[in-house]
Coordinates of C-alpha atoms in Angstrom, one line a residue:
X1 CA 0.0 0.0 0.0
X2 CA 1.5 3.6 -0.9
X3 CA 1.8 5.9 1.7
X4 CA 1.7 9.8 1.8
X5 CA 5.3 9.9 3.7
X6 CA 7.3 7.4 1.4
X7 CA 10.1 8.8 2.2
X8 CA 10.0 7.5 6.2
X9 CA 9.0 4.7 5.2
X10 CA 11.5 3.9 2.5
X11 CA 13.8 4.6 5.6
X12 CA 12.2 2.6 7.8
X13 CA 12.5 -0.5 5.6
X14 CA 16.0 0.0 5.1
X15 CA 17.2 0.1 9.1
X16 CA 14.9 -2.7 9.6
X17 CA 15.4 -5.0 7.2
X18 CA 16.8 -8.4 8.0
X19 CA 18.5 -11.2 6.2
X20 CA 15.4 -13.5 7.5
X21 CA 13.0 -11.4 5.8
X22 CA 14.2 -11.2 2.2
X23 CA 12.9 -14.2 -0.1
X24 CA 15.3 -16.7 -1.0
X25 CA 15.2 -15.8 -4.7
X26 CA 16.5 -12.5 -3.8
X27 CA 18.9 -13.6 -1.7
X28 CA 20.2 -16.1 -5.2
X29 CA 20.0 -13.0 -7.0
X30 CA 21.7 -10.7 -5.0
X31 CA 25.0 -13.4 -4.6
X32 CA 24.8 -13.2 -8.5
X33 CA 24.7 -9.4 -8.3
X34 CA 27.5 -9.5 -6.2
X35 CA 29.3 -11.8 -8.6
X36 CA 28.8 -9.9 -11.5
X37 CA 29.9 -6.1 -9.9
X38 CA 32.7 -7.5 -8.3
X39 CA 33.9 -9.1 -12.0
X40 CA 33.0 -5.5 -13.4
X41 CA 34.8 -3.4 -10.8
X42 CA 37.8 -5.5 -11.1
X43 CA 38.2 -5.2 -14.7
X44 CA 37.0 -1.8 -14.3
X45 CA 40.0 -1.0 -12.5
X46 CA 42.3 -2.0 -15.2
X47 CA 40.8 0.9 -17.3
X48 CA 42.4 4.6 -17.8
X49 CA 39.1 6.7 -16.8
X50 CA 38.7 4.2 -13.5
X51 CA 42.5 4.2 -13.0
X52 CA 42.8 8.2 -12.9
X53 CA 39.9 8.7 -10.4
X54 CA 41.7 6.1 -8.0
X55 CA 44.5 7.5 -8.2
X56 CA 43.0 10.9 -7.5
X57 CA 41.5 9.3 -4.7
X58 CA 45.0 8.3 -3.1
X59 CA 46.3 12.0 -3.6
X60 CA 43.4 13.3 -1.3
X61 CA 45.2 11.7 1.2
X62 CA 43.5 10.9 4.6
X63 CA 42.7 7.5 6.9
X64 CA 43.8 4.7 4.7
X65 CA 40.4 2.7 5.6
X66 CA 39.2 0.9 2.9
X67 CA 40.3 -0.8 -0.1
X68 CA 40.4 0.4 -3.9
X69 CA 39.7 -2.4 -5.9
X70 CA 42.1 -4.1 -8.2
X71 CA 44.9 -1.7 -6.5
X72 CA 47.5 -1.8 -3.6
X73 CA 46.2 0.8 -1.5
X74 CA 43.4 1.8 0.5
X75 CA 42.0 5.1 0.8
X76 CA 38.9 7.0 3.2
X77 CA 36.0 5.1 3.4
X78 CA 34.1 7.8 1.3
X79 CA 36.9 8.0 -1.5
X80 CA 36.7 4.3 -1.9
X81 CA 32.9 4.3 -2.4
X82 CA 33.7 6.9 -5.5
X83 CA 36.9 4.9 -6.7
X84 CA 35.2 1.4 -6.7
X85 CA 31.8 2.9 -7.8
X86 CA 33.7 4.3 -10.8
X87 CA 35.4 0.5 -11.5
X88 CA 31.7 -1.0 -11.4
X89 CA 30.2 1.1 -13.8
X90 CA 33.5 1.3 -16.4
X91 CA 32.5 -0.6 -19.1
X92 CA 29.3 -0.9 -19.8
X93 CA 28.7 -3.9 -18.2
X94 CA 27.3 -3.9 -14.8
X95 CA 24.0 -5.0 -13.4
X96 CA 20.5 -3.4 -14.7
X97 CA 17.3 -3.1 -13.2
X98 CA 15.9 -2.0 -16.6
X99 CA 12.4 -0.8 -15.4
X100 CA 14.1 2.1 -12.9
X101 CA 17.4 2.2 -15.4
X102 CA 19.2 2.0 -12.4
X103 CA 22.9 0.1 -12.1
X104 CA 22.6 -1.2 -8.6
X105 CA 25.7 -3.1 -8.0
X106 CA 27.8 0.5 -8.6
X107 CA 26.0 2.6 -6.6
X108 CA 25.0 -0.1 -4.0
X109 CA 27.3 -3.1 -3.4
X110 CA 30.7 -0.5 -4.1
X111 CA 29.9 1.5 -0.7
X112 CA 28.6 -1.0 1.5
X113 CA 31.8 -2.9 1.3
X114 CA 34.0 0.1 1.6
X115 CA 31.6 0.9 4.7
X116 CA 31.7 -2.5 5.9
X117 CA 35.4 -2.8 5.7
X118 CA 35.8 0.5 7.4
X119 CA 33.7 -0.6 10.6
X120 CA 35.1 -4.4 10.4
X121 CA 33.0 -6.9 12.2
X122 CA 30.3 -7.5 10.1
X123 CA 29.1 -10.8 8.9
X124 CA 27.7 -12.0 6.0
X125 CA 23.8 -11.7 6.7
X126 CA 23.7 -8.2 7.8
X127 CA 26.1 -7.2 4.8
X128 CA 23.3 -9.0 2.7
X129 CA 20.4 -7.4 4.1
X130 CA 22.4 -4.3 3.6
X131 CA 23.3 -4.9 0.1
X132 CA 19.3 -5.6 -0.8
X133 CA 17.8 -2.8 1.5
X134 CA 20.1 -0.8 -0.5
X135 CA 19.1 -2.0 -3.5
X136 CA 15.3 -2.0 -2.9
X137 CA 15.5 1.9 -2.3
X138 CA 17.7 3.1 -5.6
X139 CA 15.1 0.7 -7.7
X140 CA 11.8 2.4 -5.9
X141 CA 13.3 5.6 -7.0
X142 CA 14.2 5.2 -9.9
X143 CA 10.8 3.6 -10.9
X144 CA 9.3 6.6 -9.1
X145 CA 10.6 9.0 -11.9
X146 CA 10.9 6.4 -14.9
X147 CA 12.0 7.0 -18.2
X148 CA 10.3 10.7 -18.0
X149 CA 13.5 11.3 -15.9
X150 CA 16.1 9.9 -18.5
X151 CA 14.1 11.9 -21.0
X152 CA 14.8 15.0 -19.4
X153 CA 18.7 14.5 -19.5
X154 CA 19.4 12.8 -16.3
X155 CA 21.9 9.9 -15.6
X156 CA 19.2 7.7 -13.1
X157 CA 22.5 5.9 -11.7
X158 CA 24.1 8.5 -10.4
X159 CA 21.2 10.6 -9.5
X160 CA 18.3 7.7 -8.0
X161 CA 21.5 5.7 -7.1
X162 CA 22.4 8.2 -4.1
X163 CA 19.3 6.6 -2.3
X164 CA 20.6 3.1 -2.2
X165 CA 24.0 4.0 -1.0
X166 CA 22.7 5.8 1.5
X167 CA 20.3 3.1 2.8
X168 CA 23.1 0.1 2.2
X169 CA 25.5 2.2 4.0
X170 CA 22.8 3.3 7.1
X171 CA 21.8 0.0 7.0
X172 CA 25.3 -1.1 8.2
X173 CA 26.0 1.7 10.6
X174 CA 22.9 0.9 12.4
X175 CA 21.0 4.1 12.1
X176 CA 17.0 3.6 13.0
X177 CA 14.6 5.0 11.2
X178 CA 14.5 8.2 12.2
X179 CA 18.4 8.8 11.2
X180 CA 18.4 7.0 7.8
X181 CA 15.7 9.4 7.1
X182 CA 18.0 11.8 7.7
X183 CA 20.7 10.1 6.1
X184 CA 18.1 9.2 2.6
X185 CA 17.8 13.4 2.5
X186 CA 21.5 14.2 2.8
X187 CA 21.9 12.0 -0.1
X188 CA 19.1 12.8 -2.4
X189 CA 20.6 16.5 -2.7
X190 CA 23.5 15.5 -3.8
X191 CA 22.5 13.2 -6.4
X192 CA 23.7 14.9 -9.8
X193 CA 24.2 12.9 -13.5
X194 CA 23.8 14.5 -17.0
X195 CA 23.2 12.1 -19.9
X196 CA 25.2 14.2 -22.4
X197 CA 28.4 12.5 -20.6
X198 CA 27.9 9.7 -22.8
X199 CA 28.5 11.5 -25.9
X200 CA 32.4 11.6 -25.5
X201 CA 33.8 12.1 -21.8
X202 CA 35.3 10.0 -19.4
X203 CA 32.8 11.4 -16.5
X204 CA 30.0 9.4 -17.0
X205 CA 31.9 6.8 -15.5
X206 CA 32.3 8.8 -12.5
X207 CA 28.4 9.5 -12.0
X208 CA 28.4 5.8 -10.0
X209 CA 31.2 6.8 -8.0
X210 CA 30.1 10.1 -6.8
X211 CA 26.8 8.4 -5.9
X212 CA 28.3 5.5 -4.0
X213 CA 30.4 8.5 -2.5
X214 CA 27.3 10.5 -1.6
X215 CA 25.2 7.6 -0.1
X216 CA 28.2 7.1 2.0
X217 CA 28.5 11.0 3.0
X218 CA 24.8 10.8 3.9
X219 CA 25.0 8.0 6.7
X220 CA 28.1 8.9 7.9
X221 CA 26.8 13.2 8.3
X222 CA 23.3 11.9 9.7
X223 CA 25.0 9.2 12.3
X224 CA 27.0 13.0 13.2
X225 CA 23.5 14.6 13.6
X226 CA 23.5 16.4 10.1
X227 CA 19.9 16.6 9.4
X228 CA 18.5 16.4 5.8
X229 CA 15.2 16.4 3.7
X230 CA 12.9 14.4 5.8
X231 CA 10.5 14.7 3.0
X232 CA 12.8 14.5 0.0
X233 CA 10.9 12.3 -2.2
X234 CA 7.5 13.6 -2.0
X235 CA 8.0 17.6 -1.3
X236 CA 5.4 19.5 -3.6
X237 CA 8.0 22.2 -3.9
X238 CA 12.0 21.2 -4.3
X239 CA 10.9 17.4 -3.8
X240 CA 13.0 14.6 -6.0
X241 CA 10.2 13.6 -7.7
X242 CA 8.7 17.0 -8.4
X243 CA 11.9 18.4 -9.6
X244 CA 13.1 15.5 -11.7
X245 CA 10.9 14.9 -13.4
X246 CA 7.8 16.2 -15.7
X247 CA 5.6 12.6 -14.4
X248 CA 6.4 10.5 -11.9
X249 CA 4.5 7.6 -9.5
X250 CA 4.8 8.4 -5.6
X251 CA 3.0 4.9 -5.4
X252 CA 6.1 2.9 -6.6
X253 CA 8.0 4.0 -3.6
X254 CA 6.0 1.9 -1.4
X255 CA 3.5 -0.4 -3.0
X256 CA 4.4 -3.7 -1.6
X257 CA 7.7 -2.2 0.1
X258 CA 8.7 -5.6 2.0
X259 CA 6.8 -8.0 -0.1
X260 CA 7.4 -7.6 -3.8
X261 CA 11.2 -7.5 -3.5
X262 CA 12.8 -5.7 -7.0
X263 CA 16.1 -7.1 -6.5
X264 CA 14.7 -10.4 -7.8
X265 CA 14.5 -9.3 -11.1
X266 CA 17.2 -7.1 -11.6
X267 CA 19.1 -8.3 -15.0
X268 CA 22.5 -8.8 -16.0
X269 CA 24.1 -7.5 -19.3
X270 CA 25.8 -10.1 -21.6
X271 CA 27.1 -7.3 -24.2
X272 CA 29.3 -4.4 -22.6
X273 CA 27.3 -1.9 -24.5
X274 CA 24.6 0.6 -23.1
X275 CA 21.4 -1.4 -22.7
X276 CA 19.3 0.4 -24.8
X277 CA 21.2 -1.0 -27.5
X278 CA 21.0 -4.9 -27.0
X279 CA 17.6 -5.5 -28.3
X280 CA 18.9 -4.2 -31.7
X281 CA 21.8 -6.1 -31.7
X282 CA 20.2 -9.4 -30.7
X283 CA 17.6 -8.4 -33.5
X284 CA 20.3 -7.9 -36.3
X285 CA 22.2 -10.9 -35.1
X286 CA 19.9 -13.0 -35.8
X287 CA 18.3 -11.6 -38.8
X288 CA 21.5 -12.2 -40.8
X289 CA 21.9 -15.8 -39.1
X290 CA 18.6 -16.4 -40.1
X291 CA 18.4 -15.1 -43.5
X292 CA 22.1 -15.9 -44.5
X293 CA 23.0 -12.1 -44.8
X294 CA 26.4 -10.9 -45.4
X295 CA 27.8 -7.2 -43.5
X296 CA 28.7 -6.7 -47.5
X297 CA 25.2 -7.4 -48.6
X298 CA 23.4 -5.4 -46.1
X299 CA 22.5 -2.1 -47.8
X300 CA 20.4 0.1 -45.2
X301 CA 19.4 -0.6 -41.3
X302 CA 16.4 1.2 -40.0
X303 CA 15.7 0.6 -36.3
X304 CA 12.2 1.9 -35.2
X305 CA 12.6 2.3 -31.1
X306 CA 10.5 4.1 -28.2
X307 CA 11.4 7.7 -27.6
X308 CA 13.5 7.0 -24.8
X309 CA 15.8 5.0 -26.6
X310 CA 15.9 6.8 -29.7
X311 CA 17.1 9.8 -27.5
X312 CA 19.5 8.1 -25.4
X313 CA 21.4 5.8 -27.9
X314 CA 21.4 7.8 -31.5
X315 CA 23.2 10.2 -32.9
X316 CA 25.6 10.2 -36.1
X317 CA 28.5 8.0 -34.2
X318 CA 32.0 9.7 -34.1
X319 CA 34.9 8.4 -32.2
X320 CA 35.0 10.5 -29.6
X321 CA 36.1 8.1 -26.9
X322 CA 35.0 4.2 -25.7
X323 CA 32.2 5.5 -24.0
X324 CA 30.6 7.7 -26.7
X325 CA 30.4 4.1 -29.1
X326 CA 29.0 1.6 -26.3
X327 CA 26.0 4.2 -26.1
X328 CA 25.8 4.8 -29.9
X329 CA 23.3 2.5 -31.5
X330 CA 24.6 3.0 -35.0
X331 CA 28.1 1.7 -34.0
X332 CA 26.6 -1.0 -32.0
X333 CA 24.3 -2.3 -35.0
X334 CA 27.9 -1.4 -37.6
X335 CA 29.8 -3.3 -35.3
X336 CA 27.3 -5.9 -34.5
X337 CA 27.0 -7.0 -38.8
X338 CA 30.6 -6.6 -39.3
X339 CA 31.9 -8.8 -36.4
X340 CA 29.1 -10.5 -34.7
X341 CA 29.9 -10.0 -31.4
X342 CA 30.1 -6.8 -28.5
X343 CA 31.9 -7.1 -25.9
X344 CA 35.2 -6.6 -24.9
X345 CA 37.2 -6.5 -28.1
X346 CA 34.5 -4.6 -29.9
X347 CA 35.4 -1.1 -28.0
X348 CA 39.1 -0.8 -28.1
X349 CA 40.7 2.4 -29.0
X350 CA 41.7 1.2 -32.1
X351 CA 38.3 -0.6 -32.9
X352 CA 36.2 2.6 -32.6
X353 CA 38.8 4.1 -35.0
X354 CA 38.3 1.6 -37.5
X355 CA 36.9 3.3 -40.6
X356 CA 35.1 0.4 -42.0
X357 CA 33.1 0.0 -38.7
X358 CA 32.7 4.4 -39.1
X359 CA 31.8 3.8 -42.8
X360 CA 29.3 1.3 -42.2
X361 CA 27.4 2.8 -39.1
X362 CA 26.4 5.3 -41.5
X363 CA 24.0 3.0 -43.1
X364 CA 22.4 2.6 -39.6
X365 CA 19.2 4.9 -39.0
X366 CA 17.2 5.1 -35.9
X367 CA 13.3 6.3 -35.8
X368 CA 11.4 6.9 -33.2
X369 CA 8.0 4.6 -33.3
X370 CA 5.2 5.9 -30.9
X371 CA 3.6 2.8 -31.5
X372 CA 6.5 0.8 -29.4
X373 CA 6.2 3.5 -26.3
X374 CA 2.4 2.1 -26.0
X375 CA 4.0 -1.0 -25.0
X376 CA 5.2 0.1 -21.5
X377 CA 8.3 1.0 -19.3
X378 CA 8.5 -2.9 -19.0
X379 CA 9.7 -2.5 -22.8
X380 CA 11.4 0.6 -23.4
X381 CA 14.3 -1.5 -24.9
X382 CA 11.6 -2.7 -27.8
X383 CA 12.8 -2.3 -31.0
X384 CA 11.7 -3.2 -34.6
X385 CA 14.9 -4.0 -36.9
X386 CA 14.2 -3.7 -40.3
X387 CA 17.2 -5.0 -43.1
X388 CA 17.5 -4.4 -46.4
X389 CA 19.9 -6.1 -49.0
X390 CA 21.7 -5.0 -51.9
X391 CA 19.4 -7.3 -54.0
X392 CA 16.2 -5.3 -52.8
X393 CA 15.3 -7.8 -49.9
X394 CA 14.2 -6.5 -46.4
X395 CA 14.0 -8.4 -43.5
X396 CA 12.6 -7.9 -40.4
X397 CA 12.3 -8.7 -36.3
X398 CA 10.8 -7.0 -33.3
X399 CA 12.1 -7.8 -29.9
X400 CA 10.8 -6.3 -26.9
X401 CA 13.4 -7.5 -23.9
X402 CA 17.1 -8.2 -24.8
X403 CA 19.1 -11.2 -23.2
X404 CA 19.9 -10.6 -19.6
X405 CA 16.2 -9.1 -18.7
X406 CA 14.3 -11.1 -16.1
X407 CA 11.9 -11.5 -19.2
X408 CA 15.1 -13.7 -21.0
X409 CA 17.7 -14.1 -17.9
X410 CA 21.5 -15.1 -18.2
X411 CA 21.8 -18.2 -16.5
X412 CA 23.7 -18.5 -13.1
X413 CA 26.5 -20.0 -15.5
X414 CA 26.5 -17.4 -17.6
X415 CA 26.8 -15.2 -15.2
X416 CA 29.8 -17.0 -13.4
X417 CA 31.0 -17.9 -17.2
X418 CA 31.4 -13.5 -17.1
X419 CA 32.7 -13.0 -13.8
X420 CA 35.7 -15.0 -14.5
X421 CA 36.2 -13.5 -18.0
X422 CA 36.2 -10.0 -16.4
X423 CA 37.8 -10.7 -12.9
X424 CA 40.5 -12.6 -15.0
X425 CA 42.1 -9.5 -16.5
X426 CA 42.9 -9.0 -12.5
X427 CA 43.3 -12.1 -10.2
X428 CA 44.3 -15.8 -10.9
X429 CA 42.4 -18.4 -11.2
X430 CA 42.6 -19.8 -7.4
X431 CA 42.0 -15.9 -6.6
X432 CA 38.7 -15.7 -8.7
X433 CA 37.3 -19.2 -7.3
X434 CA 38.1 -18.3 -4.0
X435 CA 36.2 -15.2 -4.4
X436 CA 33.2 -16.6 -5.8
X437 CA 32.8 -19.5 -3.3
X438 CA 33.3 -16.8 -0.6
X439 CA 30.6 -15.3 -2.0
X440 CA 28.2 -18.4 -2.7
X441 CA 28.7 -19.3 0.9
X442 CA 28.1 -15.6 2.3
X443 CA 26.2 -16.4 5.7
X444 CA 28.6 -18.4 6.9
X445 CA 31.3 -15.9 6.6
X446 CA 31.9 -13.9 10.1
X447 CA 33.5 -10.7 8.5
X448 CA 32.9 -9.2 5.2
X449 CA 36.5 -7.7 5.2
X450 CA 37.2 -11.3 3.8
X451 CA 35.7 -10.2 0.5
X452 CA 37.8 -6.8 0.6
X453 CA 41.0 -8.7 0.7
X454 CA 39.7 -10.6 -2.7
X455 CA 39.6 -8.0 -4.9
X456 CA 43.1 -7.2 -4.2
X457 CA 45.9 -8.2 -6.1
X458 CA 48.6 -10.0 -4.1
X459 CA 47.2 -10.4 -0.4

């Protein structure tokens, strides 16, 4: 049932939420989520835009208190939070609720462990029930604005993800309800994001980070006594959902809060490109598998999408950076008929260079289809592909929901199949299965700091 203060009781679930009291299929899904970021952040830390924000985050200097993924150092609790958050969300390739277009795992798992860590002592059931009252908030707020928020120009990871941090990270500093109200409003302000990052620069990255930073600021300044928005969510003047929005659902704050858990559902991405994108890949794919079509045969692309999609993925692609060609859906679908594949190798330097991948993405057109918003936020990845040959053939396929989606998940394999792909660029191999069994076998382990000392090389 919604409520008229959602934001108390957002902040009421979170401080009392316990391990018991979360469904066992969130509990499998949150060990997979746990999996996946911490195969992300670790080959996220490997990369030049995550490498230069931890290293920034050494040069502020302070309390070495928690560890930096994939790195030899430890930094403050809060700079961790922004340095692993950034290593999470590097590549394109970290968890997805699609229906709040929320990354969880960055903005969630990054500064619960660097909190966790900081305070030492806590066990593997609390750091769970942590982890998913974290994620339960950033999803509910980020449902609560929807796609009218991405619409307007926001990044929903960094801006909704403040919420979750702040819960995960209240969650494990023990602050009642009262407090991580508190704590949910000194966050909330802060949360900040601009979609035109993903055009060319680096920052985008960064919009996790600071999130997972800000989440961490809030619990730590409300524990203090810092007050903050008590009514940040639902204000009628300066509120989150008034301001961010031009529609948005109060109700999906709180409907079935504590019952319906979101974190069961939350999807996993199988191609290291922006999500929007996947549908038309998968769609292309399989249209030239199907139909024995040739990259040199192809003559034209169209790609009918919603609105949202249309306006977050195309563009006439340049390369202007990594970033810039995972969100561009005219690289993706070039890159998609000329090699088959996306996912690591397809967003090298030297591949989004390539001037017959440039060449062909101009054949690649994108056009908004009012038809496919009617479907729902549930489908704002749907996409119509439409292919047409040299020889004056066209071929086409709708898909609503890509690979990874609950709709069509990735298999626990698969997703243990990626983690060790991506992890791999880091640790060994006893390293990596001695993480994930940790992991798998979470409740029975007495101190989360055992899962810090994983992701770091060497110890």
């Amino acid at each position: 049932m919604a409520t008229k203060e959602p934001t108390k009781a957002l902040a009421r679930f979170a401080a009392e939420l316990t391990y018991e009291r979360i469904p066992a299929e969130a509990v499998s899904r949150i060990k997979l989520c746990l999996l996946d970021t911490f195969g992300c952040g670790l080959f996220g830390s490997s990369l030049p835009w995550a490498r230069i924000v931890a290293d920034f985050a050494r040069e502020l200097g302070g309390a070495q208190e928690s560890s930096v993924w994939g790195r030899d150092f430890k930094v403050s609790v809060s700079n961790a939070a922004l340095a692993n958050g950034t290593a999470v969300h590097s590549f394109e390739i970290d968890d997805l609720h699609k229906t709040s277009i929320v990354h969880p795992g960055s903005v969630v798992i990054a500064p619960a462990l660097a909190v966790a860590e900081h305070i030492g002592g806590c066990n593997g059931k609390e750091f769970l029930a942590s982890v998913v009252a974290g994620y339960e908030v950033a999803i509910r707020v980020g449902m609560s604005v929807g796609t009218s928020h991405l619409q307007r120009g926001f990044h929903p990871t960094g801006t909704n993800g403040t919420f979750g941090a702040a819960a995960a990270a209240g969650r494990l500093l023990h602050l009642g309800a009262e407090t991580m109200t508190h704590a949910l409003g000194i966050a909330g302000t802060q949360g900040a994001g601009l979609m035109a990052a993903q055009y060319s620069a680096m920052v985008k990255r960064m919009h996790a980070g600071r999130a997972a930073q800000s989440g961490v600021y809030g619990a730590l300044l409300a524990k203090k006594g810092l007050t903050g928005i008590t009514n940040i969510l639902e204000a009628d003047f300066g509120g989150y959902c008034q301001v961010m929005a031009d529609e948005s659902n109060m109700n999906l704050l709180t409907t079935g809060l504590g019952q319906d858990f979101e974190t069961a559902v939350v999807g996993f991405k199988p191609y290291a490109a922006g999500g929007s994108t996947h549908t038309a890949h998968e769609a292309v794919k399989r249209i030239m598998k199907e139909n024995s079509v040739s990259a040199d045969g192809i003559d034209s692309i169209t790609i009918r999408s919603t609105k949202a999609t249309y306006l977050h993925t195309s563009w006439d692609y340049r390369p202007e950076g990594v970033t810039s060609a995972q969100m561009n859906m005219q690289y993706v679908v070039a890159v998609t008929a000329l090699e088959g594949e996306v996912f690591i190798d397809q967003f090298t330097e030297e591949k989004i260079n390539d001037p017959k991948i440039i060449e062909f993405s101009r054949k690649v057109k994108v056009v908004p289809d009012p038809e496919l918003d009617k479907l729902g936020p549930d489908c704002r990845h749907a996409i119509i592909a439409e292919v047409k040959t040299k020889d004056g053939k066209v071929f086409s396929k709708q898909i609503e929901t890509a690979k990874g989606s609950n709709k069509y998940p990735m298999s626990a394999e698969e997703v243990e199949k990626k983690f060790r792909i991506l992890a791999g660029k880091v640790l060994g191999s006893e390293r990596i299965e001695a993480l994930a069994d940790k992991v798998q076998n979470l409740e029975s382990v007495s101190d989360v700091r055992e899962l810090s000392a994983g992701l770091v090389p060497g110890l």
